[in-house]
Amino acid sequence: MQRLLFPPLKAVVGSPCLRLLIPGAAPRTQCGCSCGIRRPLRPGQYSTISEVALQPGRGTVSHPSKAAERVVGRWLLVCSGTVAGAVILGGVTRLTESGLSMVDWHLIKGMKPPTSQEEWEAEFQKYQQFPEFKILNHDMTLAEFKFIWYMEYSHRMWGRLVGLAYILPAVYFWRKGWLTHGLKGRVLALCGLVCFQGLLGWYMVKSGLEEKPDSHDIPRVSQYRLAAHLGSALVLYCASLWTSLSLLLPQHKLPETRQLLRLRRFAHGTAGLVFLTALSGAFVAGLDAGLVYNSFPKMGESWIPEDLFTFSPLLRNVFENPTTVQFDHRILGITSVAAITALYFLSRRIPLPRRTKIAAVTLLALAYTQVGLGISTLLMYVPTPLAATHQSGSLAVLSVALWLMNELRRVPK
């Protein structure tokens, strides 16, 4: 019975049917079935599992090399830099009130600026038909119009450059096989967000070109659309920067302690708070709320101004009341600095790598610099150079917060 259930190993190995599974071996005897007959095979056909497994490129998934990952990481780092440049240039365009100077949008035709006097006159006449000229700039000269037109033109051309910086290398890297499966989906999302960003920019501009007979306010773009435009740009920037840092910086193998988990969660919350503070700046810019109360730490003569909740319903004040918008931006800024300070002291309690410590110290220094810039901008009635520096500082703080988050990320098992 034992020999029936467990035949000798030699008998099993010597079986003609099993020897077909061993490459290079031929059956010694015929077993009376088709498995013992060696038939000629067509090209590309394999008779054994071993032969298939031994073929190069079959049964394995190719992964990009480390050098290819570094190239892709540097590309996304450059892309995030171009997005940062677009955000800064857009802020300067808003500060100089140049965003409504170009009253139409064409992807290809809009790339050619006016070259002759007749073309400039025609462009100026188109601008004169819209509310900003009629209400705010009715005494503007052609030379002054050229300045604001070139500001908006440079912002739009930079946006086209951002699109090319994403899409063309993405196609090349895709064809070269340098993108992993997960990275392909992320790159597709980034390229789609770039295209959406351009359409959202024109949708924002259109809100400032519309006639509003019931409004006595100066023409400006919708603060909601401005916040959406800035928010999508910040998402694009953060996603690109995070992906590039993940590809370029070697990951630390930190012990998964309770203190590290708490620090990681606090870093995520702090970065989210910094993002929200930067986004609230869009409402400040859209409503010119920086010109409402130019004093600090009090707002006028009181800590809480009387016109904080004058709009009805109450929720409108958060997004449409300039006083409330400036108050919220102050509170968010102070809370962000407090959170970054607490994050720094929490990081000192844990033994961290040198690069992680540098990120924490840099974040703390930039946060307090940003507060100083914000207060100076407010007290000096929002001068354009200082306000543009303050806007750029928010990107710097957000960048280092992402860097610190990346330093603390969990090592995949």
mmCIF file of C-alpha atoms in Angstrom:
data_model
loop_
_atom_site.group_PDB
_atom_site.id
_atom_site.type_symbol
_atom_site.label_atom_id
_atom_site.label_comp_id
_atom_site.label_asym_id
_atom_site.label_seq_id
_atom_site.Cartn_x
_atom_site.Cartn_y
_atom_site.Cartn_z
ATOM 1 C CA MET A 1 0.000 0.000 0.000
ATOM 2 C CA GLN A 2 2.843 2.394 0.848
ATOM 3 C CA ARG A 3 4.500 1.742 -2.523
ATOM 4 C CA LEU A 4 1.207 2.340 -4.306
ATOM 5 C CA LEU A 5 0.619 5.708 -2.617
ATOM 6 C CA PHE A 6 4.268 6.892 -2.599
ATOM 7 C CA PRO A 7 6.178 5.416 -5.567
ATOM 8 C CA PRO A 8 9.983 5.600 -5.549
ATOM 9 C CA LEU A 9 11.472 8.987 -6.522
ATOM 10 C CA LYS A 10 13.574 7.352 -9.222
ATOM 11 C CA ALA A 11 10.450 5.969 -10.894
ATOM 12 C CA VAL A 12 8.770 9.361 -10.831
ATOM 13 C CA VAL A 13 11.784 11.279 -12.166
ATOM 14 C CA GLY A 14 12.373 8.682 -14.822
ATOM 15 C CA SER A 15 8.834 8.924 -16.136
ATOM 16 C CA PRO A 16 8.743 10.028 -19.807
ATOM 17 C CA CYS A 17 5.791 12.334 -19.150
ATOM 18 C CA LEU A 18 7.701 14.233 -16.445
ATOM 19 C CA ARG A 19 10.937 14.380 -18.427
ATOM 20 C CA LEU A 20 9.151 16.586 -20.967
ATOM 21 C CA LEU A 21 9.153 19.320 -18.318
ATOM 22 C CA ILE A 22 12.967 19.225 -18.152
ATOM 23 C CA PRO A 23 14.573 21.295 -20.950
ATOM 24 C CA GLY A 24 17.058 19.490 -23.159
ATOM 25 C CA ALA A 25 15.906 16.028 -22.073
ATOM 26 C CA ALA A 26 14.206 13.507 -24.368
ATOM 27 C CA PRO A 27 12.088 10.578 -23.292
ATOM 28 C CA ARG A 28 13.806 7.222 -23.276
ATOM 29 C CA THR A 29 10.711 5.164 -23.939
ATOM 30 C CA GLN A 30 7.289 5.644 -25.339
ATOM 31 C CA CYS A 31 4.566 5.679 -22.731
ATOM 32 C CA GLY A 32 1.814 4.768 -25.094
ATOM 33 C CA CYS A 33 0.313 8.271 -25.152
ATOM 34 C CA SER A 34 0.939 11.422 -27.097
ATOM 35 C CA CYS A 35 3.120 12.908 -24.351
ATOM 36 C CA GLY A 36 5.988 10.692 -25.340
ATOM 37 C CA ILE A 37 6.031 11.796 -28.997
ATOM 38 C CA ARG A 38 8.382 14.660 -29.948
ATOM 39 C CA ARG A 39 6.705 16.699 -32.628
ATOM 40 C CA PRO A 40 8.396 19.600 -34.418
ATOM 41 C CA LEU A 41 7.426 22.978 -32.942
ATOM 42 C CA ARG A 42 6.538 26.157 -34.734
ATOM 43 C CA PRO A 43 8.777 29.226 -34.241
ATOM 44 C CA GLY A 44 7.910 30.966 -30.960
ATOM 45 C CA GLN A 45 6.218 27.845 -29.545
ATOM 46 C CA TYR A 46 7.621 26.265 -26.356
ATOM 47 C CA SER A 47 7.087 22.728 -25.213
ATOM 48 C CA THR A 48 8.034 23.125 -21.552
ATOM 49 C CA ILE A 49 7.423 25.531 -18.720
ATOM 50 C CA SER A 50 11.165 25.833 -18.198
ATOM 51 C CA GLU A 51 11.749 26.968 -21.758
ATOM 52 C CA VAL A 52 9.171 29.750 -21.360
ATOM 53 C CA ALA A 53 10.619 30.885 -18.055
ATOM 54 C CA LEU A 54 14.142 30.969 -19.490
ATOM 55 C CA GLN A 55 13.213 33.233 -22.415
ATOM 56 C CA PRO A 56 14.461 36.806 -21.860
ATOM 57 C CA GLY A 57 11.717 39.422 -21.379
ATOM 58 C CA ARG A 58 8.966 36.783 -20.884
ATOM 59 C CA GLY A 59 7.137 36.323 -17.589
ATOM 60 C CA THR A 60 8.850 39.364 -16.019
ATOM 61 C CA VAL A 61 7.779 43.000 -15.674
ATOM 62 C CA SER A 62 10.405 45.556 -16.670
ATOM 63 C CA HIS A 63 10.941 48.469 -14.288
ATOM 64 C CA PRO A 64 12.645 51.789 -15.067
ATOM 65 C CA SER A 65 16.221 52.023 -13.888
ATOM 66 C CA LYS A 66 17.303 54.256 -11.028
ATOM 67 C CA ALA A 67 18.920 56.624 -13.520
ATOM 68 C CA ALA A 68 15.601 56.936 -15.397
ATOM 69 C CA GLU A 69 13.788 57.645 -12.123
ATOM 70 C CA ARG A 70 16.251 60.432 -11.344
ATOM 71 C CA VAL A 71 15.703 61.982 -14.784
ATOM 72 C CA VAL A 72 11.922 61.891 -14.296
ATOM 73 C CA GLY A 73 12.331 63.342 -10.801
ATOM 74 C CA ARG A 74 14.429 66.246 -12.099
ATOM 75 C CA TRP A 75 11.881 66.871 -14.856
ATOM 76 C CA LEU A 76 9.034 67.131 -12.341
ATOM 77 C CA LEU A 77 11.171 69.368 -10.124
ATOM 78 C CA VAL A 78 11.668 71.744 -13.075
ATOM 79 C CA CYS A 79 7.929 71.558 -13.799
ATOM 80 C CA SER A 80 7.087 72.527 -10.229
ATOM 81 C CA GLY A 81 9.468 75.467 -10.606
ATOM 82 C CA THR A 82 7.643 76.654 -13.717
ATOM 83 C CA VAL A 83 4.329 76.426 -11.848
ATOM 84 C CA ALA A 84 5.797 78.479 -9.006
ATOM 85 C CA GLY A 85 6.901 81.075 -11.562
ATOM 86 C CA ALA A 86 3.376 81.187 -13.003
ATOM 87 C CA VAL A 87 1.878 81.718 -9.529
ATOM 88 C CA ILE A 88 4.309 84.530 -8.726
ATOM 89 C CA LEU A 89 3.801 86.181 -12.110
ATOM 90 C CA GLY A 90 0.031 85.856 -11.717
ATOM 91 C CA GLY A 91 0.259 87.570 -8.334
ATOM 92 C CA VAL A 92 2.206 90.479 -9.828
ATOM 93 C CA THR A 93 -0.348 90.678 -12.658
ATOM 94 C CA ARG A 94 -3.114 90.963 -10.082
ATOM 95 C CA LEU A 95 -1.221 93.550 -8.002
ATOM 96 C CA THR A 96 -0.634 95.766 -11.052
ATOM 97 C CA GLU A 97 -4.318 95.357 -12.077
ATOM 98 C CA SER A 98 -3.276 94.017 -15.467
ATOM 99 C CA GLY A 99 -5.376 90.859 -15.639
ATOM 100 C CA LEU A 100 -8.268 92.349 -17.645
ATOM 101 C CA SER A 101 -6.180 94.034 -20.330
ATOM 102 C CA MET A 102 -6.517 91.136 -22.804
ATOM 103 C CA VAL A 103 -10.234 90.780 -23.510
ATOM 104 C CA ASP A 104 -10.146 87.602 -25.629
ATOM 105 C CA TRP A 105 -8.384 84.254 -25.553
ATOM 106 C CA HIS A 106 -6.922 82.208 -28.420
ATOM 107 C CA LEU A 107 -4.527 79.333 -27.890
ATOM 108 C CA ILE A 108 -2.414 79.906 -31.041
ATOM 109 C CA LYS A 109 -3.525 83.283 -32.366
ATOM 110 C CA GLY A 110 -3.046 84.878 -28.950
ATOM 111 C CA MET A 111 0.685 84.099 -28.995
ATOM 112 C CA LYS A 112 1.464 86.922 -31.431
ATOM 113 C CA PRO A 113 1.575 90.388 -29.823
ATOM 114 C CA PRO A 114 0.677 93.583 -31.709
ATOM 115 C CA THR A 115 3.618 94.901 -33.717
ATOM 116 C CA SER A 116 2.374 97.990 -35.532
ATOM 117 C CA GLN A 117 0.709 101.170 -34.308
ATOM 118 C CA GLU A 118 -2.539 100.165 -36.036
ATOM 119 C CA GLU A 119 -2.605 96.810 -34.245
ATOM 120 C CA TRP A 120 -2.003 98.458 -30.877
ATOM 121 C CA GLU A 121 -4.778 100.968 -31.533
ATOM 122 C CA ALA A 122 -7.175 98.149 -32.432
ATOM 123 C CA GLU A 123 -6.241 96.252 -29.253
ATOM 124 C CA PHE A 124 -6.715 99.387 -27.147
ATOM 125 C CA GLN A 125 -10.129 100.002 -28.712
ATOM 126 C CA LYS A 126 -11.246 96.496 -27.767
ATOM 127 C CA TYR A 127 -10.182 97.146 -24.164
ATOM 128 C CA GLN A 128 -12.117 100.437 -24.110
ATOM 129 C CA GLN A 129 -15.394 98.578 -24.656
ATOM 130 C CA PHE A 130 -15.226 96.830 -21.266
ATOM 131 C CA PRO A 131 -16.075 98.006 -17.724
ATOM 132 C CA GLU A 132 -12.526 98.369 -16.364
ATOM 133 C CA PHE A 133 -11.679 101.113 -18.857
ATOM 134 C CA LYS A 134 -15.060 102.852 -18.573
ATOM 135 C CA ILE A 135 -15.099 102.956 -14.769
ATOM 136 C CA LEU A 136 -11.503 102.787 -13.577
ATOM 137 C CA ASN A 137 -9.078 103.589 -16.426
ATOM 138 C CA HIS A 138 -11.024 106.011 -18.623
ATOM 139 C CA ASP A 139 -8.041 108.404 -18.763
ATOM 140 C CA MET A 140 -5.459 105.702 -19.584
ATOM 141 C CA THR A 141 -2.984 106.396 -22.384
ATOM 142 C CA LEU A 142 -1.799 103.899 -24.988
ATOM 143 C CA ALA A 143 1.635 103.671 -23.330
ATOM 144 C CA GLU A 144 0.027 102.786 -19.987
ATOM 145 C CA PHE A 145 -2.169 100.230 -21.718
ATOM 146 C CA LYS A 146 0.876 98.582 -23.287
ATOM 147 C CA PHE A 147 2.365 98.014 -19.817
ATOM 148 C CA ILE A 148 -0.655 96.195 -18.376
ATOM 149 C CA TRP A 149 -1.169 94.316 -21.671
ATOM 150 C CA TYR A 150 2.376 92.983 -21.637
ATOM 151 C CA MET A 151 1.980 91.945 -17.991
ATOM 152 C CA GLU A 152 -1.050 89.797 -18.821
ATOM 153 C CA TYR A 153 0.568 88.587 -22.058
ATOM 154 C CA SER A 154 3.672 87.403 -20.200
ATOM 155 C CA HIS A 155 1.500 85.523 -17.708
ATOM 156 C CA ARG A 156 -0.404 83.761 -20.493
ATOM 157 C CA MET A 157 2.733 82.896 -22.425
ATOM 158 C CA TRP A 158 4.322 81.525 -19.278
ATOM 159 C CA GLY A 159 1.241 79.353 -18.830
ATOM 160 C CA ARG A 160 1.756 77.929 -22.330
ATOM 161 C CA LEU A 161 5.385 77.240 -21.429
ATOM 162 C CA VAL A 162 4.226 75.341 -18.341
ATOM 163 C CA GLY A 163 1.938 73.215 -20.517
ATOM 164 C CA LEU A 164 4.758 72.340 -22.906
ATOM 165 C CA ALA A 165 7.100 71.580 -19.991
ATOM 166 C CA TYR A 166 4.654 68.944 -18.771
ATOM 167 C CA ILE A 167 3.210 67.429 -21.929
ATOM 168 C CA LEU A 168 6.196 67.052 -24.302
ATOM 169 C CA PRO A 169 8.591 65.318 -21.847
ATOM 170 C CA ALA A 170 5.695 63.173 -20.574
ATOM 171 C CA VAL A 171 5.140 61.791 -24.078
ATOM 172 C CA TYR A 172 8.875 61.135 -24.483
ATOM 173 C CA PHE A 173 9.272 59.380 -21.123
ATOM 174 C CA TRP A 174 6.141 57.323 -21.749
ATOM 175 C CA ARG A 175 7.469 56.051 -25.080
ATOM 176 C CA LYS A 176 10.891 55.301 -23.545
ATOM 177 C CA GLY A 177 9.262 53.205 -20.820
ATOM 178 C CA TRP A 178 10.678 55.343 -18.019
ATOM 179 C CA LEU A 179 7.366 55.673 -16.175
ATOM 180 C CA THR A 180 6.073 53.014 -13.806
ATOM 181 C CA HIS A 181 2.420 52.014 -13.883
ATOM 182 C CA GLY A 182 1.583 54.209 -10.878
ATOM 183 C CA LEU A 183 3.600 57.111 -12.224
ATOM 184 C CA LYS A 184 1.784 56.980 -15.561
ATOM 185 C CA GLY A 185 -1.538 57.689 -13.882
ATOM 186 C CA ARG A 186 -0.045 60.529 -11.869
ATOM 187 C CA VAL A 187 1.601 62.114 -14.918
ATOM 188 C CA LEU A 188 -1.679 61.890 -16.847
ATOM 189 C CA ALA A 189 -3.448 63.634 -13.966
ATOM 190 C CA LEU A 190 -0.797 66.382 -13.864
ATOM 191 C CA CYS A 191 -1.049 67.019 -17.616
ATOM 192 C CA GLY A 192 -4.836 67.103 -17.393
ATOM 193 C CA LEU A 193 -4.642 69.569 -14.503
ATOM 194 C CA VAL A 194 -2.366 71.833 -16.560
ATOM 195 C CA CYS A 195 -4.937 71.988 -19.367
ATOM 196 C CA PHE A 196 -7.753 72.556 -16.886
ATOM 197 C CA GLN A 197 -5.736 75.353 -15.285
ATOM 198 C CA GLY A 198 -5.585 77.269 -18.565
ATOM 199 C CA LEU A 199 -9.338 77.005 -19.116
ATOM 200 C CA LEU A 200 -10.000 78.020 -15.515
ATOM 201 C CA GLY A 201 -7.803 81.094 -15.968
ATOM 202 C CA TRP A 202 -9.895 82.340 -18.887
ATOM 203 C CA TYR A 203 -13.106 81.519 -16.988
ATOM 204 C CA MET A 204 -11.799 83.736 -14.170
ATOM 205 C CA VAL A 205 -10.932 86.616 -16.515
ATOM 206 C CA LYS A 206 -14.391 86.514 -18.087
ATOM 207 C CA SER A 207 -15.951 87.302 -14.707
ATOM 208 C CA GLY A 208 -14.175 90.680 -14.710
ATOM 209 C CA LEU A 209 -15.252 91.548 -18.248
ATOM 210 C CA GLU A 210 -18.981 91.207 -17.615
ATOM 211 C CA GLU A 211 -21.214 94.265 -17.311
ATOM 212 C CA LYS A 212 -22.749 94.567 -13.807
ATOM 213 C CA PRO A 213 -25.332 97.394 -13.865
ATOM 214 C CA ASP A 214 -26.410 96.810 -10.245
ATOM 215 C CA SER A 215 -22.871 96.990 -8.858
ATOM 216 C CA HIS A 216 -21.113 100.235 -7.900
ATOM 217 C CA ASP A 217 -17.817 98.489 -7.162
ATOM 218 C CA ILE A 218 -14.743 98.705 -9.377
ATOM 219 C CA PRO A 219 -14.497 95.920 -11.999
ATOM 220 C CA ARG A 220 -12.589 92.907 -10.732
ATOM 221 C CA VAL A 221 -12.570 89.173 -11.263
ATOM 222 C CA SER A 222 -14.675 86.941 -9.036
ATOM 223 C CA GLN A 223 -12.802 86.095 -5.836
ATOM 224 C CA TYR A 224 -14.308 82.600 -6.009
ATOM 225 C CA ARG A 225 -12.873 81.976 -9.474
ATOM 226 C CA LEU A 226 -9.570 83.547 -8.442
ATOM 227 C CA ALA A 227 -9.375 81.185 -5.459
ATOM 228 C CA ALA A 228 -10.201 78.220 -7.709
ATOM 229 C CA HIS A 229 -7.497 79.295 -10.178
ATOM 230 C CA LEU A 230 -4.890 79.674 -7.439
ATOM 231 C CA GLY A 231 -6.022 76.518 -5.653
ATOM 232 C CA SER A 232 -5.659 74.339 -8.733
ATOM 233 C CA ALA A 233 -2.212 75.845 -9.370
ATOM 234 C CA LEU A 234 -1.179 75.039 -5.798
ATOM 235 C CA VAL A 235 -2.447 71.459 -6.141
ATOM 236 C CA LEU A 236 -0.461 71.092 -9.368
ATOM 237 C CA TYR A 237 2.628 72.538 -7.696
ATOM 238 C CA CYS A 238 2.363 70.357 -4.582
ATOM 239 C CA ALA A 239 1.721 67.153 -6.540
ATOM 240 C CA SER A 240 4.672 67.793 -8.867
ATOM 241 C CA LEU A 241 7.036 68.737 -6.055
ATOM 242 C CA TRP A 242 6.015 65.783 -3.879
ATOM 243 C CA THR A 243 6.506 63.299 -6.716
ATOM 244 C CA SER A 244 9.892 64.741 -7.652
ATOM 245 C CA LEU A 245 11.128 64.668 -4.050
ATOM 246 C CA SER A 246 9.947 61.069 -3.675
ATOM 247 C CA LEU A 247 11.970 60.082 -6.751
ATOM 248 C CA LEU A 248 15.109 62.098 -5.982
ATOM 249 C CA LEU A 249 15.584 61.876 -2.222
ATOM 250 C CA PRO A 250 16.541 58.528 -0.677
ATOM 251 C CA GLN A 251 14.008 57.474 1.924
ATOM 252 C CA HIS A 252 15.018 57.270 5.573
ATOM 253 C CA LYS A 253 14.379 54.009 7.414
ATOM 254 C CA LEU A 254 13.049 55.509 10.629
ATOM 255 C CA PRO A 255 11.820 53.312 13.498
ATOM 256 C CA GLU A 256 8.015 53.364 13.582
ATOM 257 C CA THR A 257 7.587 54.680 17.125
ATOM 258 C CA ARG A 258 4.557 56.403 18.599
ATOM 259 C CA GLN A 259 6.447 59.705 18.717
ATOM 260 C CA LEU A 260 7.303 59.485 15.023
ATOM 261 C CA LEU A 261 3.701 58.680 14.129
ATOM 262 C CA ARG A 262 2.516 61.726 16.097
ATOM 263 C CA LEU A 263 5.134 63.916 14.435
ATOM 264 C CA ARG A 264 4.158 62.646 10.968
ATOM 265 C CA ARG A 265 0.469 63.376 11.552
ATOM 266 C CA PHE A 266 1.239 66.817 12.950
ATOM 267 C CA ALA A 267 3.419 67.595 9.915
ATOM 268 C CA HIS A 268 0.555 66.630 7.582
ATOM 269 C CA GLY A 269 -1.881 68.855 9.464
ATOM 270 C CA THR A 270 0.569 71.751 9.486
ATOM 271 C CA ALA A 271 1.144 71.486 5.732
ATOM 272 C CA GLY A 272 -2.624 71.492 5.191
ATOM 273 C CA LEU A 273 -2.928 74.611 7.342
ATOM 274 C CA VAL A 274 -0.205 76.363 5.333
ATOM 275 C CA PHE A 275 -2.024 75.425 2.105
ATOM 276 C CA LEU A 276 -5.306 76.852 3.463
ATOM 277 C CA THR A 277 -3.579 80.077 4.529
ATOM 278 C CA ALA A 278 -2.095 80.536 1.057
ATOM 279 C CA LEU A 279 -5.480 79.851 -0.524
ATOM 280 C CA SER A 280 -7.170 82.436 1.708
ATOM 281 C CA GLY A 281 -4.768 84.978 0.219
ATOM 282 C CA ALA A 282 -6.714 84.663 -3.044
ATOM 283 C CA PHE A 283 -9.809 86.090 -1.330
ATOM 284 C CA VAL A 284 -7.687 88.887 0.155
ATOM 285 C CA ALA A 285 -6.358 89.744 -3.317
ATOM 286 C CA GLY A 286 -9.740 89.345 -5.030
ATOM 287 C CA LEU A 287 -11.502 91.751 -2.646
ATOM 288 C CA ASP A 288 -8.527 94.115 -2.087
ATOM 289 C CA ALA A 289 -8.962 93.240 1.582
ATOM 290 C CA GLY A 290 -5.369 94.181 2.336
ATOM 291 C CA LEU A 291 -6.377 97.856 2.108
ATOM 292 C CA VAL A 292 -9.180 97.692 4.680
ATOM 293 C CA TYR A 293 -7.311 97.780 8.014
ATOM 294 C CA ASN A 294 -3.643 98.703 7.712
ATOM 295 C CA SER A 295 -2.676 98.275 11.357
ATOM 296 C CA PHE A 296 -1.307 95.428 13.450
ATOM 297 C CA PRO A 297 -1.905 93.661 15.784
ATOM 298 C CA LYS A 298 -5.263 95.436 16.194
ATOM 299 C CA MET A 299 -7.633 96.081 13.324
ATOM 300 C CA GLY A 300 -8.133 99.828 13.687
ATOM 301 C CA GLU A 301 -8.861 100.608 17.324
ATOM 302 C CA SER A 302 -10.133 97.184 18.328
ATOM 303 C CA TRP A 303 -9.098 93.555 18.287
ATOM 304 C CA ILE A 304 -12.355 92.484 16.647
ATOM 305 C CA PRO A 305 -13.772 95.096 14.206
ATOM 306 C CA GLU A 306 -17.424 96.058 14.364
ATOM 307 C CA ASP A 307 -18.099 95.314 10.689
ATOM 308 C CA LEU A 308 -16.907 91.727 10.944
ATOM 309 C CA PHE A 309 -20.374 90.212 10.389
ATOM 310 C CA THR A 310 -22.334 92.888 8.541
ATOM 311 C CA PHE A 311 -23.390 90.690 5.591
ATOM 312 C CA SER A 312 -26.404 88.430 5.654
ATOM 313 C CA PRO A 313 -26.548 85.440 5.693
ATOM 314 C CA LEU A 314 -23.646 85.063 8.080
ATOM 315 C CA LEU A 315 -21.621 82.707 5.859
ATOM 316 C CA ARG A 316 -21.278 85.388 3.150
ATOM 317 C CA ASN A 317 -18.939 87.347 5.390
ATOM 318 C CA VAL A 318 -16.298 84.609 5.201
ATOM 319 C CA PHE A 319 -15.971 84.952 1.411
ATOM 320 C CA GLU A 320 -17.379 88.394 0.492
ATOM 321 C CA ASN A 321 -16.779 90.785 3.411
ATOM 322 C CA PRO A 322 -13.290 92.336 3.030
ATOM 323 C CA THR A 323 -13.004 92.876 6.787
ATOM 324 C CA THR A 324 -13.799 89.241 7.588
ATOM 325 C CA VAL A 325 -11.519 88.003 4.819
ATOM 326 C CA GLN A 326 -8.558 89.977 6.190
ATOM 327 C CA PHE A 327 -9.401 88.873 9.752
ATOM 328 C CA ASP A 328 -9.492 85.212 8.676
ATOM 329 C CA HIS A 329 -6.186 85.548 6.816
ATOM 330 C CA ARG A 330 -4.571 87.008 9.937
ATOM 331 C CA ILE A 331 -5.892 84.213 12.150
ATOM 332 C CA LEU A 332 -4.811 81.513 9.687
ATOM 333 C CA GLY A 333 -1.338 83.043 9.395
ATOM 334 C CA ILE A 334 -0.848 83.243 13.165
ATOM 335 C CA THR A 335 -2.164 79.696 13.617
ATOM 336 C CA SER A 336 0.176 78.405 10.901
ATOM 337 C CA VAL A 337 3.211 79.968 12.599
ATOM 338 C CA ALA A 338 2.160 78.537 15.957
ATOM 339 C CA ALA A 339 1.743 75.081 14.411
ATOM 340 C CA ILE A 340 5.131 75.266 12.680
ATOM 341 C CA THR A 341 6.773 76.318 15.957
ATOM 342 C CA ALA A 342 5.178 73.385 17.783
ATOM 343 C CA LEU A 343 6.225 71.060 14.950
ATOM 344 C CA TYR A 344 9.826 72.216 15.298
ATOM 345 C CA PHE A 345 9.934 71.522 19.032
ATOM 346 C CA LEU A 346 8.272 68.148 18.544
ATOM 347 C CA SER A 347 10.950 67.233 15.994
ATOM 348 C CA ARG A 348 13.694 68.012 18.503
ATOM 349 C CA ARG A 349 12.433 65.259 20.820
ATOM 350 C CA ILE A 350 13.069 62.523 18.259
ATOM 351 C CA PRO A 351 16.458 61.444 16.863
ATOM 352 C CA LEU A 352 16.097 62.377 13.190
ATOM 353 C CA PRO A 353 18.526 62.353 10.243
ATOM 354 C CA ARG A 354 20.469 65.528 9.546
ATOM 355 C CA ARG A 355 18.526 66.311 6.364
ATOM 356 C CA THR A 356 15.207 66.096 8.226
ATOM 357 C CA LYS A 357 16.470 68.430 10.940
ATOM 358 C CA ILE A 358 17.548 70.952 8.295
ATOM 359 C CA ALA A 359 14.040 70.850 6.796
ATOM 360 C CA ALA A 360 12.451 71.541 10.207
ATOM 361 C CA VAL A 361 14.783 74.479 10.956
ATOM 362 C CA THR A 362 14.297 75.941 7.466
ATOM 363 C CA LEU A 363 10.523 75.723 7.806
ATOM 364 C CA LEU A 364 10.623 77.572 11.123
ATOM 365 C CA ALA A 365 12.856 80.355 9.746
ATOM 366 C CA LEU A 366 10.741 80.831 6.617
ATOM 367 C CA ALA A 367 7.515 80.941 8.633
ATOM 368 C CA TYR A 368 8.684 83.833 10.799
ATOM 369 C CA THR A 369 10.119 85.626 7.766
ATOM 370 C CA GLN A 370 6.752 85.267 6.059
ATOM 371 C CA VAL A 371 4.979 86.772 9.077
ATOM 372 C CA GLY A 372 7.327 89.757 8.992
ATOM 373 C CA LEU A 373 6.679 90.236 5.275
ATOM 374 C CA GLY A 374 2.930 90.041 5.790
ATOM 375 C CA ILE A 375 2.886 92.617 8.589
ATOM 376 C CA SER A 376 5.168 94.959 6.608
ATOM 377 C CA THR A 377 2.967 94.638 3.532
ATOM 378 C CA LEU A 378 -0.097 95.523 5.600
ATOM 379 C CA LEU A 379 1.442 98.497 7.410
ATOM 380 C CA MET A 380 2.874 99.998 4.191
ATOM 381 C CA TYR A 381 -0.461 99.820 2.314
ATOM 382 C CA VAL A 382 0.431 96.892 0.076
ATOM 383 C CA PRO A 383 3.302 98.126 -2.128
ATOM 384 C CA THR A 384 3.644 95.881 -5.183
ATOM 385 C CA PRO A 385 7.267 94.676 -4.648
ATOM 386 C CA LEU A 386 6.689 93.828 -0.985
ATOM 387 C CA ALA A 387 3.311 92.196 -1.644
ATOM 388 C CA ALA A 388 4.803 90.090 -4.442
ATOM 389 C CA THR A 389 7.580 88.968 -2.087
ATOM 390 C CA HIS A 390 4.986 88.048 0.519
ATOM 391 C CA GLN A 391 3.094 85.960 -2.020
ATOM 392 C CA SER A 392 6.311 84.235 -3.067
ATOM 393 C CA GLY A 393 7.090 83.548 0.582
ATOM 394 C CA SER A 394 3.895 81.535 0.962
ATOM 395 C CA LEU A 395 5.100 79.215 -1.799
ATOM 396 C CA ALA A 396 8.472 78.865 -0.070
ATOM 397 C CA VAL A 397 6.837 77.894 3.241
ATOM 398 C CA LEU A 398 4.554 75.413 1.501
ATOM 399 C CA SER A 399 7.520 73.892 -0.349
ATOM 400 C CA VAL A 400 9.548 73.271 2.798
ATOM 401 C CA ALA A 401 6.476 71.885 4.591
ATOM 402 C CA LEU A 402 6.148 69.344 1.770
ATOM 403 C CA TRP A 403 9.867 68.598 1.998
ATOM 404 C CA LEU A 404 9.542 67.861 5.715
ATOM 405 C CA MET A 405 6.507 65.651 5.083
ATOM 406 C CA ASN A 406 8.493 63.775 2.464
ATOM 407 C CA GLU A 407 11.349 63.270 4.911
ATOM 408 C CA LEU A 408 8.968 61.685 7.412
ATOM 409 C CA ARG A 409 7.074 59.440 4.988
ATOM 410 C CA ARG A 410 6.600 55.791 5.851
ATOM 411 C CA VAL A 411 8.940 53.244 4.287
ATOM 412 C CA PRO A 412 6.877 50.760 2.198
ATOM 413 C CA LYS A 413 7.192 47.141 3.296
#
